Amino acid sequence: MKNFSSAALAALLVFVMASFGCGNGSHLVSIAVSPNPAELNAPQILQFQAIGSYSDGTTTALPSATWTFSSLSPAVTVDSKGLANCQVSGGPASTAGTVTAFFAGVSGSAVISCSGPGV
């Protein structure tokens, strides 16, 4: 029974390492959000992209990143997939916020601004 437990633990460890990309010695060190800064004019939508940089010098798109957004204005929104929507209405107005991508415990941010007609 002792050998079975060790074998099961070893198999689980290999599975976890493979799932997180840890077996090759390379790990995610930073995320760049593109574009940064993002300047939108209403009505406009924009898909943000998260680019991961790894310890071995490689970079790759992170389509599974999750996104958050902070702003004091409802004129611009960013959904959990990184899709921004600028919908300023009623005349000249401008607002800004910060969009952040998260993946594997690492995050990266970008500034977004949204301007309405006449700004």
CSV table of N, CA and C in Angstrom, one decimal:
chain,number,residue,atom,x,y,z
A,1,MET,N,0.8,-1.2,0.0
A,1,MET,CA,0.0,0.0,0.0
A,1,MET,C,0.9,1.3,0.0
A,2,LYS,N,2.0,1.2,0.7
A,2,LYS,CA,2.9,2.3,0.7
A,2,LYS,C,3.4,2.7,-0.7
A,3,ASN,N,3.7,1.7,-1.5
A,3,ASN,CA,4.2,2.0,-2.9
A,3,ASN,C,3.1,2.6,-3.7
A,4,PHE,N,1.9,2.2,-3.5
A,4,PHE,CA,0.7,2.7,-4.3
A,4,PHE,C,0.5,4.2,-4.0
A,5,SER,N,0.7,4.5,-2.7
A,5,SER,CA,0.5,5.9,-2.3
A,5,SER,C,1.6,6.8,-2.9
A,6,SER,N,2.8,6.3,-2.9
A,6,SER,CA,3.9,7.1,-3.5
A,6,SER,C,3.7,7.3,-5.0
A,7,ALA,N,3.3,6.2,-5.6
A,7,ALA,CA,3.1,6.2,-7.1
A,7,ALA,C,1.9,7.2,-7.4
A,8,ALA,N,0.9,7.1,-6.6
A,8,ALA,CA,-0.3,8.0,-6.9
A,8,ALA,C,0.1,9.5,-6.6
A,9,LEU,N,0.9,9.7,-5.6
A,9,LEU,CA,1.4,11.1,-5.3
A,9,LEU,C,2.3,11.6,-6.5
A,10,ALA,N,3.1,10.7,-6.9
A,10,ALA,CA,4.0,11.1,-8.1
A,10,ALA,C,3.2,11.4,-9.3
A,11,ALA,N,2.2,10.6,-9.6
A,11,ALA,CA,1.4,10.8,-10.8
A,11,ALA,C,0.6,12.1,-10.7
A,12,LEU,N,0.1,12.4,-9.5
A,12,LEU,CA,-0.6,13.7,-9.3
A,12,LEU,C,0.3,14.9,-9.4
A,13,LEU,N,1.6,14.7,-8.9
A,13,LEU,CA,2.5,15.8,-9.1
A,13,LEU,C,2.9,16.1,-10.5
A,14,VAL,N,3.1,15.0,-11.3
A,14,VAL,CA,3.4,15.2,-12.7
A,14,VAL,C,2.2,15.9,-13.4
A,15,PHE,N,1.0,15.5,-13.1
A,15,PHE,CA,-0.2,16.1,-13.7
A,15,PHE,C,-0.3,17.5,-13.4
A,16,VAL,N,-0.1,17.9,-12.1
A,16,VAL,CA,-0.2,19.3,-11.7
A,16,VAL,C,0.9,20.1,-12.4
A,17,MET,N,2.1,19.6,-12.5
A,17,MET,CA,3.2,20.3,-13.1
A,17,MET,C,2.9,20.5,-14.6
A,18,ALA,N,2.4,19.5,-15.2
A,18,ALA,CA,2.1,19.6,-16.7
A,18,ALA,C,1.0,20.6,-16.9
A,19,SER,N,0.0,20.7,-16.0
A,19,SER,CA,-1.2,21.6,-16.2
A,19,SER,C,-0.7,23.0,-16.0
A,20,PHE,N,0.2,23.3,-15.2
A,20,PHE,CA,0.7,24.7,-15.0
A,20,PHE,C,1.9,25.0,-15.8
A,21,GLY,N,2.4,24.1,-16.6
A,21,GLY,CA,3.6,24.4,-17.4
A,21,GLY,C,4.9,24.5,-16.5
A,22,CYS,N,4.9,23.9,-15.4
A,22,CYS,CA,6.1,24.0,-14.5
A,22,CYS,C,7.2,23.0,-14.8
A,23,GLY,N,6.9,21.9,-15.6
A,23,GLY,CA,7.8,20.9,-15.8
A,23,GLY,C,9.0,21.3,-16.7
A,24,ASN,N,8.9,22.4,-17.4
A,24,ASN,CA,10.0,22.7,-18.3
A,24,ASN,C,10.9,23.8,-17.7
A,25,GLY,N,10.7,24.2,-16.5
A,25,GLY,CA,11.6,25.1,-15.9
A,25,GLY,C,11.2,26.6,-16.2
A,26,SER,N,10.3,26.8,-17.1
A,26,SER,CA,9.9,28.1,-17.5
A,26,SER,C,8.6,28.5,-16.8
A,27,HIS,N,8.5,29.7,-16.3
A,27,HIS,CA,7.2,30.1,-15.6
A,27,HIS,C,6.9,31.6,-16.0
A,28,LEU,N,5.6,31.9,-15.9
A,28,LEU,CA,5.1,33.2,-16.3
A,28,LEU,C,5.7,34.2,-15.3
A,29,VAL,N,6.3,35.3,-15.8
A,29,VAL,CA,6.8,36.3,-14.9
A,29,VAL,C,6.1,37.7,-15.0
A,30,SER,N,5.5,37.9,-16.2
A,30,SER,CA,4.7,39.2,-16.3
A,30,SER,C,3.7,39.1,-17.4
A,31,ILE,N,2.7,40.0,-17.4
A,31,ILE,CA,1.7,40.2,-18.4
A,31,ILE,C,1.7,41.6,-18.9
A,32,ALA,N,1.7,41.7,-20.2
A,32,ALA,CA,1.6,43.0,-20.8
A,32,ALA,C,0.2,43.1,-21.4
A,33,VAL,N,-0.6,44.2,-21.2
A,33,VAL,CA,-1.9,44.3,-21.8
A,33,VAL,C,-1.8,45.3,-23.0
A,34,SER,N,-2.4,44.8,-24.1
A,34,SER,CA,-2.3,45.6,-25.3
A,34,SER,C,-3.7,45.9,-25.9
A,35,PRO,N,-3.9,47.1,-26.3
A,35,PRO,CA,-3.0,48.2,-26.4
A,35,PRO,C,-3.0,48.9,-25.0
A,36,ASN,N,-1.9,49.7,-24.8
A,36,ASN,CA,-1.7,50.4,-23.6
A,36,ASN,C,-0.9,51.7,-23.9
A,37,PRO,N,-1.5,52.9,-23.8
A,37,PRO,CA,-2.9,53.1,-23.4
A,37,PRO,C,-3.9,52.9,-24.6
A,38,ALA,N,-5.1,52.7,-24.2
A,38,ALA,CA,-6.2,52.5,-25.2
A,38,ALA,C,-7.0,53.8,-25.1
A,39,GLU,N,-7.2,54.4,-26.3
A,39,GLU,CA,-8.0,55.6,-26.4
A,39,GLU,C,-9.1,55.4,-27.3
A,40,LEU,N,-10.3,55.3,-26.8
A,40,LEU,CA,-11.5,55.1,-27.6
A,40,LEU,C,-12.4,56.3,-27.7
A,41,ASN,N,-13.1,56.4,-28.8
A,41,ASN,CA,-14.1,57.4,-29.1
A,41,ASN,C,-15.4,56.8,-29.3
A,42,ALA,N,-16.4,57.3,-28.5
A,42,ALA,CA,-17.8,56.7,-28.6
A,42,ALA,C,-18.4,56.8,-29.9
A,43,PRO,N,-19.2,55.9,-30.4
A,43,PRO,CA,-19.3,54.5,-29.8
A,43,PRO,C,-18.2,53.6,-30.4
A,44,GLN,N,-17.5,53.0,-29.6
A,44,GLN,CA,-16.4,52.1,-30.1
A,44,GLN,C,-16.2,51.0,-29.1
A,45,ILE,N,-15.8,49.8,-29.7
A,45,ILE,CA,-15.5,48.6,-28.9
A,45,ILE,C,-14.0,48.3,-29.2
A,46,LEU,N,-13.4,47.6,-28.3
A,46,LEU,CA,-12.0,47.2,-28.5
A,46,LEU,C,-11.7,45.9,-27.7
A,47,GLN,N,-11.1,45.0,-28.3
A,47,GLN,CA,-10.7,43.7,-27.6
A,47,GLN,C,-9.2,43.9,-27.1
A,48,PHE,N,-9.1,43.8,-25.8
A,48,PHE,CA,-7.7,43.9,-25.2
A,48,PHE,C,-7.1,42.5,-25.4
A,49,GLN,N,-5.8,42.5,-25.3
A,49,GLN,CA,-5.1,41.2,-25.4
A,49,GLN,C,-4.0,41.2,-24.3
A,50,ALA,N,-3.9,40.0,-23.6
A,50,ALA,CA,-2.9,39.8,-22.6
A,50,ALA,C,-1.8,39.0,-23.2
A,51,ILE,N,-0.6,39.5,-23.1
A,51,ILE,CA,0.6,38.8,-23.6
A,51,ILE,C,1.5,38.4,-22.4
A,52,GLY,N,1.7,37.1,-22.2
A,52,GLY,CA,2.5,36.6,-21.1
A,52,GLY,C,4.0,36.5,-21.5
A,53,SER,N,4.9,36.9,-20.6
A,53,SER,CA,6.3,36.8,-20.8
A,53,SER,C,6.8,35.8,-19.8
A,54,TYR,N,7.6,34.8,-20.3
A,54,TYR,CA,8.0,33.7,-19.5
A,54,TYR,C,9.5,33.8,-19.1
A,55,SER,N,9.9,33.1,-18.1
A,55,SER,CA,11.3,33.2,-17.6
A,55,SER,C,12.3,32.7,-18.6
A,56,ASP,N,11.9,32.0,-19.6
A,56,ASP,CA,12.9,31.6,-20.6
A,56,ASP,C,13.0,32.6,-21.8
A,57,GLY,N,12.3,33.7,-21.7
A,57,GLY,CA,12.4,34.8,-22.7
A,57,GLY,C,11.3,34.7,-23.8
A,58,THR,N,10.4,33.7,-23.7
A,58,THR,CA,9.4,33.5,-24.7
A,58,THR,C,8.1,34.4,-24.3
A,59,THR,N,7.3,34.7,-25.3
A,59,THR,CA,6.1,35.4,-25.0
A,59,THR,C,5.0,34.6,-25.7
A,60,THR,N,3.8,34.7,-25.2
A,60,THR,CA,2.6,34.1,-25.8
A,60,THR,C,1.3,34.8,-25.4
A,61,ALA,N,0.3,34.8,-26.3
A,61,ALA,CA,-1.0,35.4,-26.0
A,61,ALA,C,-1.6,34.5,-24.9
A,62,LEU,N,-2.4,35.1,-24.1
A,62,LEU,CA,-3.1,34.4,-23.0
A,62,LEU,C,-4.6,34.6,-23.1
A,63,PRO,N,-5.2,33.8,-24.0
A,63,PRO,CA,-6.6,34.0,-24.3
A,63,PRO,C,-7.5,33.6,-23.1
A,64,SER,N,-6.9,32.8,-22.1
A,64,SER,CA,-7.7,32.4,-21.0
A,64,SER,C,-7.6,33.4,-19.8
A,65,ALA,N,-6.9,34.5,-20.0
A,65,ALA,CA,-6.8,35.5,-18.9
A,65,ALA,C,-8.2,36.0,-18.5
A,66,THR,N,-8.3,36.3,-17.3
A,66,THR,CA,-9.6,36.9,-16.8
A,66,THR,C,-9.3,38.4,-16.6
A,67,TRP,N,-10.3,39.2,-16.7
A,67,TRP,CA,-10.2,40.7,-16.8
A,67,TRP,C,-11.0,41.3,-15.7
A,68,THR,N,-10.5,42.4,-15.2
A,68,THR,CA,-11.3,43.3,-14.3
A,68,THR,C,-11.1,44.7,-14.8
A,69,PHE,N,-12.0,45.6,-14.4
A,69,PHE,CA,-12.0,47.0,-14.8
A,69,PHE,C,-12.4,47.9,-13.7
A,70,SER,N,-11.7,49.0,-13.5
A,70,SER,CA,-12.1,50.0,-12.5
A,70,SER,C,-12.2,51.3,-13.1
A,71,SER,N,-13.3,52.0,-12.9
A,71,SER,CA,-13.5,53.4,-13.4
A,71,SER,C,-14.7,53.9,-12.6
A,72,LEU,N,-14.7,55.2,-12.5
A,72,LEU,CA,-15.7,55.9,-11.7
A,72,LEU,C,-17.0,56.2,-12.6
A,73,SER,N,-16.8,55.9,-13.9
A,73,SER,CA,-17.9,56.2,-14.9
A,73,SER,C,-18.5,55.0,-15.5
A,74,PRO,N,-19.8,54.9,-15.7
A,74,PRO,CA,-20.4,53.8,-16.4
A,74,PRO,C,-20.3,53.9,-17.9
A,75,ALA,N,-19.7,55.0,-18.4
A,75,ALA,CA,-19.6,55.2,-19.9
A,75,ALA,C,-18.7,54.2,-20.6
A,76,VAL,N,-17.8,53.6,-19.9
A,76,VAL,CA,-16.9,52.6,-20.5
A,76,VAL,C,-17.0,51.4,-19.6
A,77,THR,N,-17.1,50.2,-20.2
A,77,THR,CA,-17.1,49.0,-19.5
A,77,THR,C,-16.1,48.0,-20.2
A,78,VAL,N,-15.6,47.0,-19.4
A,78,VAL,CA,-14.8,46.0,-19.9
A,78,VAL,C,-15.3,44.7,-19.3
A,79,ASP,N,-15.6,43.7,-20.1
A,79,ASP,CA,-16.2,42.5,-19.6
A,79,ASP,C,-15.0,41.5,-19.2
A,80,SER,N,-15.4,40.3,-18.7
A,80,SER,CA,-14.5,39.4,-18.1
A,80,SER,C,-13.6,38.7,-19.2
A,81,LYS,N,-13.8,39.0,-20.4
A,81,LYS,CA,-13.0,38.5,-21.6
A,81,LYS,C,-12.1,39.6,-22.2
A,82,GLY,N,-12.2,40.8,-21.6
A,82,GLY,CA,-11.3,41.9,-22.1
A,82,GLY,C,-11.9,42.7,-23.2
A,83,LEU,N,-13.2,42.6,-23.4
A,83,LEU,CA,-13.9,43.4,-24.5
A,83,LEU,C,-14.3,44.7,-23.9
A,84,ALA,N,-13.8,45.8,-24.4
A,84,ALA,CA,-14.1,47.2,-23.9
A,84,ALA,C,-15.2,47.8,-24.7
A,85,ASN,N,-16.1,48.5,-24.1
A,85,ASN,CA,-17.2,49.2,-24.8
A,85,ASN,C,-17.3,50.6,-24.3
A,86,CYS,N,-17.0,51.6,-25.2
A,86,CYS,CA,-17.1,53.0,-24.9
A,86,CYS,C,-18.4,53.6,-25.4
A,87,GLN,N,-19.3,54.0,-24.6
A,87,GLN,CA,-20.6,54.5,-24.9
A,87,GLN,C,-20.9,55.8,-24.2
A,88,VAL,N,-20.1,56.9,-24.4
A,88,VAL,CA,-20.4,58.2,-23.8
A,88,VAL,C,-21.6,58.8,-24.7
A,89,SER,N,-22.6,59.3,-24.0
A,89,SER,CA,-23.7,59.9,-24.7
A,89,SER,C,-24.0,61.3,-24.1
A,90,GLY,N,-24.7,62.1,-24.9
A,90,GLY,CA,-25.2,63.4,-24.4
A,90,GLY,C,-24.3,64.5,-24.6
A,91,GLY,N,-23.2,64.4,-25.3
A,91,GLY,CA,-22.3,65.6,-25.5
A,91,GLY,C,-20.9,65.4,-25.1
A,92,PRO,N,-20.1,66.4,-25.0
A,92,PRO,CA,-18.7,66.2,-24.7
A,92,PRO,C,-18.5,65.6,-23.3
A,93,ALA,N,-17.8,64.6,-23.3
A,93,ALA,CA,-17.5,63.9,-22.0
A,93,ALA,C,-16.2,63.1,-22.2
A,94,SER,N,-15.5,62.8,-21.1
A,94,SER,CA,-14.3,62.0,-21.2
A,94,SER,C,-14.2,61.2,-19.9
A,95,THR,N,-13.8,60.0,-19.9
A,95,THR,CA,-13.6,59.2,-18.7
A,95,THR,C,-12.4,58.3,-18.9
A,96,ALA,N,-11.9,57.8,-17.8
A,96,ALA,CA,-10.7,56.9,-17.9
A,96,ALA,C,-10.8,55.8,-16.9
A,97,GLY,N,-10.1,54.8,-17.0
A,97,GLY,CA,-10.1,53.7,-16.1
A,97,GLY,C,-8.9,52.8,-16.3
A,98,THR,N,-8.8,51.7,-15.5
A,98,THR,CA,-7.7,50.8,-15.5
A,98,THR,C,-8.3,49.4,-15.8
A,99,VAL,N,-7.7,48.7,-16.8
A,99,VAL,CA,-8.1,47.3,-17.1
A,99,VAL,C,-7.0,46.4,-16.7
A,100,THR,N,-7.3,45.3,-16.1
A,100,THR,CA,-6.3,44.4,-15.6
A,100,THR,C,-6.6,43.0,-16.0
A,101,ALA,N,-5.5,42.3,-16.5
A,101,ALA,CA,-5.6,40.9,-16.9
A,101,ALA,C,-4.9,40.1,-15.8
A,102,PHE,N,-5.5,38.9,-15.5
A,102,PHE,CA,-5.0,38.0,-14.5
A,102,PHE,C,-4.8,36.6,-15.2
A,103,PHE,N,-3.7,36.0,-14.9
A,103,PHE,CA,-3.5,34.6,-15.4
A,103,PHE,C,-2.4,34.0,-14.5
A,104,ALA,N,-2.7,32.8,-14.0
A,104,ALA,CA,-1.7,32.0,-13.2
A,104,ALA,C,-1.1,32.8,-12.1
A,105,GLY,N,-1.9,33.6,-11.4
A,105,GLY,CA,-1.3,34.4,-10.3
A,105,GLY,C,-0.6,35.6,-10.6
A,106,VAL,N,-0.5,36.0,-11.9
A,106,VAL,CA,0.2,37.2,-12.4
A,106,VAL,C,-0.8,38.1,-13.0
A,107,SER,N,-0.5,39.4,-12.9
A,107,SER,CA,-1.4,40.4,-13.5
A,107,SER,C,-0.6,41.5,-14.2
A,108,GLY,N,-1.4,42.1,-15.1
A,108,GLY,CA,-0.8,43.3,-15.9
A,108,GLY,C,-2.0,44.2,-16.2
A,109,SER,N,-1.7,45.5,-16.3
A,109,SER,CA,-2.7,46.5,-16.4
A,109,SER,C,-2.5,47.5,-17.6
A,110,ALA,N,-3.5,48.1,-18.0
A,110,ALA,CA,-3.4,49.2,-19.0
A,110,ALA,C,-4.4,50.3,-18.7
A,111,VAL,N,-4.2,51.4,-19.2
A,111,VAL,CA,-5.1,52.6,-19.0
A,111,VAL,C,-6.0,52.7,-20.2
A,112,ILE,N,-7.2,53.0,-20.0
A,112,ILE,CA,-8.2,53.1,-21.1
A,112,ILE,C,-8.9,54.5,-20.9
A,113,SER,N,-9.1,55.2,-22.0
A,113,SER,CA,-9.8,56.4,-21.9
A,113,SER,C,-11.0,56.3,-22.9
A,114,CYS,N,-12.1,56.9,-22.6
A,114,CYS,CA,-13.2,56.9,-23.5
A,114,CYS,C,-13.8,58.3,-23.6
A,115,SER,N,-13.8,58.8,-24.9
A,115,SER,CA,-14.3,60.2,-25.1
A,115,SER,C,-15.6,60.2,-25.9
A,116,GLY,N,-16.4,61.1,-25.6
A,116,GLY,CA,-17.7,61.3,-26.4
A,116,GLY,C,-17.5,62.3,-27.4
A,117,PRO,N,-18.6,62.6,-28.1
A,117,PRO,CA,-18.6,63.6,-29.2
A,117,PRO,C,-18.2,65.0,-28.7
A,118,GLY,N,-17.4,65.6,-29.5
A,118,GLY,CA,-17.0,67.0,-29.1
A,118,GLY,C,-15.8,67.1,-28.2
A,119,VAL,N,-15.2,66.0,-27.8
A,119,VAL,CA,-14.0,66.0,-26.9
A,119,VAL,C,-12.8,65.9,-27.7
